[in-house]
């Protein structure tokens, strides 16, 4: 009997294919495996397929099955591509089924799917709040649109909607595309149509996950008003002098009306006059300067009352009691020397008493005049609305 010693054999080169990182949703370039019939008899190849845990993420094509049987020392090629569908590590094998010993033979496959480039959009802050006078525009506030992703952000629209969109307006420098790592600004202004509360929503529609991005807008329309203030620094005058202050009455918003002015906290005996009074406001930003003339015609009496009037009156009341006592002592019998000293002492006291009367003149014992500072409160009244400011007056 004759026994054949020939048989096919399979050699795969390489036996491992590593595809590295590949963006999910895309397909890599092909890597090739060479299949060789290293035996001495024809190789019959039944099937070549991708098997294993993530077989669906690898694709193979070959010319081996179509050329089977493969002659001894002949070769064919198996081409493999990696096509991940989502981020993650993938593994599989190419399995070759044939009539050689050890069938099926395999090639190990591996690859990592990565997230595709994508924009990541955010709109900050999450809310903007406004308050301004009815009929006027507020100071603008900015919202920032950021793209922190790794792909350009395509902007479809930037709009204001919600309950009161007509009371808010926006301008922006965003355009239709925002590059990765870039920001742009959306400027919002509030112009209330009435004295009430308003709300709206700033909306950015784009191609980022979570689109649209939004920010809440709120605003309050307030009634026109006015303010009272002074641009004059503290004043110092000599008693009996006149101090002058500039009193500013300013319209806030489109305030129209008359504001009557009054002052409190004046020194005793002082008088105040506003010219003119009342002040009439009629336009936005009206700034009217008025003067309040403060005079103190009885400053001398103020000094007396505040400083030494009580002391001088007390000393003067005692002086008539002291003089008769010493006069009586002069009449008593005594030695000449004692009477001489007593006479001199009486003369000194008389001189001192006269000096006090001359210097004090209704005040005290030669006490130096002192100054006093007063806080004057200027109040504006228009209807039921009042506003005040203060100034300082020092009388010396």
XYZ file of C-alpha atoms in Angstrom, residues 303-305 307-322 353 356-367:
32
model
C -22.292 132.030 71.612
C -23.520 133.334 74.936
C -26.102 130.623 75.360
C -20.679 128.641 76.189
C -20.452 130.952 79.237
C -23.730 132.790 79.734
C -24.762 130.709 82.761
C -21.299 130.928 84.338
C -21.083 134.700 83.961
C -24.570 135.243 85.338
C -23.698 133.141 88.359
C -20.467 134.996 89.063
C -22.074 138.379 88.561
C -24.868 137.410 90.991
C -22.296 136.582 93.647
C -20.181 139.725 93.181
C -22.673 142.095 94.904
C -22.568 139.772 97.908
C -18.771 139.764 98.119
C -14.640 141.774 88.982
C -14.863 139.913 84.174
C -17.820 142.193 83.575
C -16.056 143.906 80.657
C -14.767 140.735 79.016
C -17.874 138.654 79.616
C -20.454 141.280 78.769
C -23.167 138.849 79.661
C -20.946 135.836 78.950
C -18.376 134.164 81.222
C -15.016 134.704 82.743
C -13.062 135.563 79.549
C -13.950 132.178 77.963
